Amino acid sequence: RGSARRDCRRCSAPLTAPWTLSRRSPHPAPTPHQHPRQRTPMRLTIAALGVAAVAGLRRPVATRLAMSASAGGKPFLILGSKSETRQAIVADMGFDFRVETADIDEKAIGDRAGDVRELVLEIGKAKAAALLPRLAEAGGEPAGTVLLTGDQVVVQGDSVLEKPRDLDEARRFIKRYVPGAPCGTVGSCVLTDLETGKQVSGVDSTEIHFKEIPDDIIDILLEEGMVLNCAGGLMCVSTLLFKAPCC
C-alpha cells in the first residue's frame, strides 16, 4: 500500500489518493475520485436501448451512444419527424441529428377501427419505407447511422384522435378531455440501421386524467396554434396546462 501521483484515465485529473494492489488485479485501483461535472442522462431511455439493439450492440454501449456525438460533423441519428417536441427529446438525449420528413398521407394508412397499436406501428414503418430509398440515393451517411421514425395518436373511448384539421376541430378535441373520461396516447418508435437494414420497433401507451380545462386556457392554446401539430390537439407539455388546475 502506498501513495503516488497518478492521472485519472477518465478525466486526466491528477490522483494523489492511496491506491492498492490486489491478487485479483495487478493494476493500481485509486480510491473514488470526483470527476468534473458532466451532463448525463438520469436514466437509460427506451429509445437509447433501441438504438443499441439496431446496431447489434450490447446494452452497456447504449449509454455511450446516447451521450456521444458522431464523428465527422454528420449526424448519427436521422429523425424522420418534423415534430418540435420529438426534436427536443432527441436533442435532450444528447444525439447529434438531422431531420428528414417522409411527407406521406398518414390518414390513408392503417385501420382506424382496428388495433391502435398496430396502426401507429404501421404508420411509423411507412415513414421509414418512404425515407429509406431517398437516403440510399443520396448516400454519404456514416457507418452506424440510424433512422428514427414513429407515430402517435390519442385514444378516447372508441375514438382515435389524430392531428386536428383546423382550430375548430382542435377545440372539439380539447373539450372532450373532462373529469371521469380519461384519454390515452399510443405511440410507436421504429429504428432502422441504414447500413444493415435491420429494424426494431416498439409501442408504448399512457393514460391521462384531466380536471376541467378552463375556456380561457383553451383559447390561449388555440391562439398559439401548436395544438394543430399534436395528435388529438393534446399538448401535455404546455406550461399552460400545468399552471392551470386541469391535469
mmCIF file of C-alpha atoms in Angstrom, residues 4-217:
data_model
loop_
_atom_site.group_PDB
_atom_site.id
_atom_site.type_symbol
_atom_site.label_atom_id
_atom_site.label_comp_id
_atom_site.label_asym_id
_atom_site.label_seq_id
_atom_site.Cartn_x
_atom_site.Cartn_y
_atom_site.Cartn_z
ATOM 1 C CA ALA A 4 1.639 8.136 -5.667
ATOM 2 C CA ARG A 5 0.832 10.758 -8.258
ATOM 3 C CA ARG A 6 -1.400 9.189 -10.911
ATOM 4 C CA ASP A 7 -3.691 10.547 -13.621
ATOM 5 C CA CYS A 8 -7.344 9.579 -13.848
ATOM 6 C CA ARG A 9 -7.900 7.588 -17.032
ATOM 7 C CA ARG A 10 -11.332 9.124 -17.441
ATOM 8 C CA CYS A 11 -10.721 12.853 -16.986
ATOM 9 C CA SER A 12 -6.888 13.105 -16.846
ATOM 10 C CA ALA A 13 -7.030 14.878 -13.471
ATOM 11 C CA PRO A 14 -4.144 14.126 -11.062
ATOM 12 C CA LEU A 15 -4.778 11.462 -8.435
ATOM 13 C CA THR A 16 -2.899 11.529 -5.150
ATOM 14 C CA ALA A 17 -5.209 9.289 -3.129
ATOM 15 C CA PRO A 18 -3.935 5.981 -1.706
ATOM 16 C CA TRP A 19 -4.127 3.030 -4.032
ATOM 17 C CA THR A 20 -3.733 -0.695 -3.544
ATOM 18 C CA LEU A 21 -2.564 -3.759 -5.419
ATOM 19 C CA SER A 22 -4.611 -6.928 -5.133
ATOM 20 C CA ARG A 23 -4.212 -10.509 -6.261
ATOM 21 C CA ARG A 24 -7.304 -10.183 -8.417
ATOM 22 C CA SER A 25 -5.881 -7.329 -10.457
ATOM 23 C CA PRO A 26 -2.244 -6.289 -10.974
ATOM 24 C CA HIS A 27 -3.306 -2.724 -11.725
ATOM 25 C CA PRO A 28 -3.461 0.001 -9.057
ATOM 26 C CA ALA A 29 -7.024 0.870 -8.071
ATOM 27 C CA PRO A 30 -7.369 4.507 -6.935
ATOM 28 C CA THR A 31 -9.937 5.378 -4.325
ATOM 29 C CA PRO A 32 -13.152 7.106 -5.517
ATOM 30 C CA HIS A 33 -12.413 10.296 -7.438
ATOM 31 C CA GLN A 34 -14.842 13.135 -8.206
ATOM 32 C CA HIS A 35 -14.904 13.805 -11.933
ATOM 33 C CA PRO A 36 -15.744 17.182 -13.468
ATOM 34 C CA ARG A 37 -19.477 17.768 -13.766
ATOM 35 C CA GLN A 38 -20.911 16.214 -16.902
ATOM 36 C CA ARG A 39 -24.325 16.323 -18.487
ATOM 37 C CA THR A 40 -25.505 12.730 -18.230
ATOM 38 C CA PRO A 41 -28.986 11.229 -18.585
ATOM 39 C CA MET A 42 -30.690 10.335 -15.311
ATOM 40 C CA ARG A 43 -31.770 7.004 -16.720
ATOM 41 C CA LEU A 44 -31.307 4.991 -19.865
ATOM 42 C CA THR A 45 -34.247 5.580 -22.176
ATOM 43 C CA ILE A 46 -36.088 3.021 -24.260
ATOM 44 C CA ALA A 47 -35.021 4.844 -27.398
ATOM 45 C CA ALA A 48 -31.344 4.623 -26.434
ATOM 46 C CA LEU A 49 -31.705 0.892 -25.842
ATOM 47 C CA GLY A 50 -33.436 0.621 -29.208
ATOM 48 C CA VAL A 51 -30.512 2.240 -30.980
ATOM 49 C CA ALA A 52 -28.172 -0.250 -29.324
ATOM 50 C CA ALA A 53 -30.385 -3.132 -30.423
ATOM 51 C CA VAL A 54 -30.456 -1.914 -34.023
ATOM 52 C CA ALA A 55 -26.694 -1.592 -34.120
ATOM 53 C CA GLY A 56 -26.344 -5.103 -32.703
ATOM 54 C CA LEU A 57 -24.518 -3.828 -29.640
ATOM 55 C CA ARG A 58 -24.643 -4.900 -26.032
ATOM 56 C CA ARG A 59 -26.705 -2.926 -23.547
ATOM 57 C CA PRO A 60 -23.830 -1.017 -21.818
ATOM 58 C CA VAL A 61 -22.889 0.537 -25.152
ATOM 59 C CA ALA A 62 -26.290 2.239 -25.337
ATOM 60 C CA THR A 63 -25.264 4.706 -22.663
ATOM 61 C CA ARG A 64 -22.271 5.781 -24.703
ATOM 62 C CA LEU A 65 -24.400 6.058 -27.844
ATOM 63 C CA ALA A 66 -26.915 8.240 -26.063
ATOM 64 C CA MET A 67 -24.240 10.601 -24.762
ATOM 65 C CA SER A 68 -21.807 10.811 -27.676
ATOM 66 C CA ALA A 69 -21.834 12.819 -30.873
ATOM 67 C CA SER A 70 -20.987 11.262 -34.211
ATOM 68 C CA ALA A 71 -17.635 11.935 -35.806
ATOM 69 C CA GLY A 72 -17.071 13.917 -38.973
ATOM 70 C CA GLY A 73 -19.761 16.506 -38.338
ATOM 71 C CA LYS A 74 -22.542 14.269 -39.714
ATOM 72 C CA PRO A 75 -25.454 13.148 -37.566
ATOM 73 C CA PHE A 76 -25.571 9.711 -36.088
ATOM 74 C CA LEU A 77 -29.352 9.866 -35.949
ATOM 75 C CA ILE A 78 -31.782 10.853 -38.697
ATOM 76 C CA LEU A 79 -35.121 11.840 -37.187
ATOM 77 C CA GLY A 80 -37.990 11.219 -39.581
ATOM 78 C CA SER A 81 -40.296 13.754 -37.963
ATOM 79 C CA LYS A 82 -40.889 17.490 -38.077
ATOM 80 C CA SER A 83 -42.355 17.445 -34.559
ATOM 81 C CA GLU A 84 -40.657 20.068 -32.411
ATOM 82 C CA THR A 85 -41.371 18.002 -29.300
ATOM 83 C CA ARG A 86 -39.641 14.922 -30.738
ATOM 84 C CA GLN A 87 -36.704 17.020 -31.860
ATOM 85 C CA ALA A 88 -36.382 18.439 -28.336
ATOM 86 C CA ILE A 89 -36.466 14.943 -26.810
ATOM 87 C CA VAL A 90 -33.767 13.632 -29.146
ATOM 88 C CA ALA A 91 -31.586 16.701 -28.546
ATOM 89 C CA ASP A 92 -32.007 16.331 -24.778
ATOM 90 C CA MET A 93 -30.790 12.729 -25.060
ATOM 91 C CA GLY A 94 -27.505 14.071 -26.397
ATOM 92 C CA PHE A 95 -27.737 12.904 -30.005
ATOM 93 C CA ASP A 96 -26.446 14.820 -32.994
ATOM 94 C CA PHE A 97 -29.181 14.507 -35.583
ATOM 95 C CA ARG A 98 -30.823 15.993 -38.601
ATOM 96 C CA VAL A 99 -34.455 15.978 -39.671
ATOM 97 C CA GLU A 100 -35.915 14.318 -42.766
ATOM 98 C CA THR A 101 -39.679 14.184 -43.305
ATOM 99 C CA ALA A 102 -41.484 11.405 -45.165
ATOM 100 C CA ASP A 103 -44.359 13.588 -46.411
ATOM 101 C CA ILE A 104 -46.810 10.697 -46.655
ATOM 102 C CA ASP A 105 -50.591 10.708 -46.253
ATOM 103 C CA GLU A 106 -50.834 9.224 -42.776
ATOM 104 C CA LYS A 107 -54.633 9.167 -42.811
ATOM 105 C CA ALA A 108 -54.567 6.790 -45.791
ATOM 106 C CA ILE A 109 -52.575 4.205 -43.841
ATOM 107 C CA GLY A 110 -53.952 1.613 -41.445
ATOM 108 C CA ASP A 111 -57.330 0.736 -39.996
ATOM 109 C CA ARG A 112 -58.718 3.280 -37.523
ATOM 110 C CA ALA A 113 -61.335 0.749 -36.417
ATOM 111 C CA GLY A 114 -58.738 -1.912 -35.647
ATOM 112 C CA ASP A 115 -55.878 -2.285 -33.188
ATOM 113 C CA VAL A 116 -54.485 1.185 -32.459
ATOM 114 C CA ARG A 117 -51.081 -0.234 -31.543
ATOM 115 C CA GLU A 118 -50.850 -1.813 -34.988
ATOM 116 C CA LEU A 119 -51.973 1.487 -36.541
ATOM 117 C CA VAL A 120 -49.186 3.624 -35.091
ATOM 118 C CA LEU A 121 -46.637 0.901 -35.810
ATOM 119 C CA GLU A 122 -47.768 0.662 -39.430
ATOM 120 C CA ILE A 123 -47.509 4.436 -39.882
ATOM 121 C CA GLY A 124 -44.072 4.539 -38.260
ATOM 122 C CA LYS A 125 -42.835 1.801 -40.605
ATOM 123 C CA ALA A 126 -44.446 3.518 -43.606
ATOM 124 C CA LYS A 127 -42.469 6.672 -42.819
ATOM 125 C CA ALA A 128 -39.267 4.633 -42.733
ATOM 126 C CA ALA A 129 -40.152 2.900 -46.010
ATOM 127 C CA ALA A 130 -40.702 6.276 -47.672
ATOM 128 C CA LEU A 131 -37.422 7.737 -46.405
ATOM 129 C CA LEU A 132 -35.048 4.808 -46.961
ATOM 130 C CA PRO A 133 -34.893 4.998 -50.805
ATOM 131 C CA ARG A 134 -34.260 8.738 -50.662
ATOM 132 C CA LEU A 135 -31.479 8.318 -48.114
ATOM 133 C CA ALA A 136 -29.930 5.444 -50.086
ATOM 134 C CA GLU A 137 -29.916 7.523 -53.270
ATOM 135 C CA ALA A 138 -28.275 10.473 -51.522
ATOM 136 C CA GLY A 139 -25.688 8.239 -49.811
ATOM 137 C CA GLY A 140 -22.794 9.537 -47.785
ATOM 138 C CA GLU A 141 -24.143 8.573 -44.363
ATOM 139 C CA PRO A 142 -21.509 7.486 -41.825
ATOM 140 C CA ALA A 143 -21.450 3.886 -40.641
ATOM 141 C CA GLY A 144 -23.850 3.279 -37.781
ATOM 142 C CA THR A 145 -26.376 5.909 -38.840
ATOM 143 C CA VAL A 146 -29.865 5.083 -37.601
ATOM 144 C CA LEU A 147 -33.210 6.333 -38.895
ATOM 145 C CA LEU A 148 -35.818 7.015 -36.205
ATOM 146 C CA THR A 149 -39.485 7.239 -37.201
ATOM 147 C CA GLY A 150 -42.748 6.824 -35.322
ATOM 148 C CA ASP A 151 -46.300 7.961 -34.842
ATOM 149 C CA GLN A 152 -48.698 8.823 -32.042
ATOM 150 C CA VAL A 153 -52.454 9.075 -31.703
ATOM 151 C CA VAL A 154 -54.779 9.945 -28.859
ATOM 152 C CA VAL A 155 -57.496 7.475 -27.926
ATOM 153 C CA GLN A 156 -60.633 8.351 -26.020
ATOM 154 C CA GLY A 157 -63.281 5.714 -25.709
ATOM 155 C CA ASP A 158 -63.733 4.212 -29.169
ATOM 156 C CA SER A 159 -62.385 7.298 -30.944
ATOM 157 C CA VAL A 160 -58.916 7.662 -32.440
ATOM 158 C CA LEU A 161 -57.913 11.325 -32.466
ATOM 159 C CA GLU A 162 -55.112 12.365 -34.810
ATOM 160 C CA LYS A 163 -53.835 15.854 -35.623
ATOM 161 C CA PRO A 164 -56.810 18.232 -35.865
ATOM 162 C CA ARG A 165 -57.567 19.558 -39.340
ATOM 163 C CA ASP A 166 -58.269 23.068 -38.077
ATOM 164 C CA LEU A 167 -58.758 25.106 -34.898
ATOM 165 C CA ASP A 168 -62.457 24.234 -34.698
ATOM 166 C CA GLU A 169 -61.680 20.522 -34.617
ATOM 167 C CA ALA A 170 -58.859 21.179 -32.136
ATOM 168 C CA ARG A 171 -61.349 22.925 -29.824
ATOM 169 C CA ARG A 172 -63.758 19.986 -30.084
ATOM 170 C CA PHE A 173 -60.952 17.584 -29.247
ATOM 171 C CA ILE A 174 -59.803 19.542 -26.191
ATOM 172 C CA LYS A 175 -63.383 19.918 -24.956
ATOM 173 C CA ARG A 176 -63.568 16.121 -24.756
ATOM 174 C CA TYR A 177 -60.891 16.000 -22.058
ATOM 175 C CA VAL A 178 -63.094 16.201 -18.980
ATOM 176 C CA PRO A 179 -63.138 14.633 -15.500
ATOM 177 C CA GLY A 180 -64.161 10.990 -15.475
ATOM 178 C CA ALA A 181 -63.302 10.437 -19.144
ATOM 179 C CA PRO A 182 -59.557 9.741 -19.316
ATOM 180 C CA CYS A 183 -57.830 9.682 -22.659
ATOM 181 C CA GLY A 184 -54.672 7.889 -23.639
ATOM 182 C CA THR A 185 -51.774 8.221 -26.046
ATOM 183 C CA VAL A 186 -50.431 5.349 -28.113
ATOM 184 C CA GLY A 187 -47.058 5.895 -29.760
ATOM 185 C CA SER A 188 -44.631 3.862 -31.832
ATOM 186 C CA CYS A 189 -40.860 4.012 -32.269
ATOM 187 C CA VAL A 190 -39.199 2.434 -35.321
ATOM 188 C CA LEU A 191 -35.400 2.313 -35.584
ATOM 189 C CA THR A 192 -33.693 1.278 -38.831
ATOM 190 C CA ASP A 193 -29.961 0.733 -39.292
ATOM 191 C CA LEU A 194 -29.182 2.272 -42.699
ATOM 192 C CA GLU A 195 -26.131 0.073 -43.231
ATOM 193 C CA THR A 196 -27.613 -3.338 -42.431
ATOM 194 C CA GLY A 197 -31.320 -2.668 -42.931
ATOM 195 C CA LYS A 198 -32.036 -4.235 -39.548
ATOM 196 C CA GLN A 199 -35.133 -2.768 -37.919
ATOM 197 C CA VAL A 200 -36.546 -2.868 -34.401
ATOM 198 C CA SER A 201 -39.736 -1.271 -33.164
ATOM 199 C CA GLY A 202 -41.932 -0.864 -30.126
ATOM 200 C CA VAL A 203 -45.192 0.661 -28.965
ATOM 201 C CA ASP A 204 -45.956 2.417 -25.684
ATOM 202 C CA SER A 205 -49.156 3.848 -24.235
ATOM 203 C CA THR A 206 -50.278 6.185 -21.463
ATOM 204 C CA GLU A 207 -53.493 7.125 -19.676
ATOM 205 C CA ILE A 208 -54.168 10.775 -18.833
ATOM 206 C CA HIS A 209 -56.761 12.080 -16.375
ATOM 207 C CA PHE A 210 -57.943 15.680 -16.583
ATOM 208 C CA LYS A 211 -59.825 18.078 -14.413
ATOM 209 C CA GLU A 212 -61.941 20.721 -16.140
ATOM 210 C CA ILE A 213 -59.883 22.780 -18.613
ATOM 211 C CA PRO A 214 -60.902 26.464 -18.326
ATOM 212 C CA ASP A 215 -62.167 28.089 -21.524
ATOM 213 C CA ASP A 216 -59.580 30.862 -21.313
ATOM 214 C CA ILE A 217 -56.795 28.269 -21.291
#
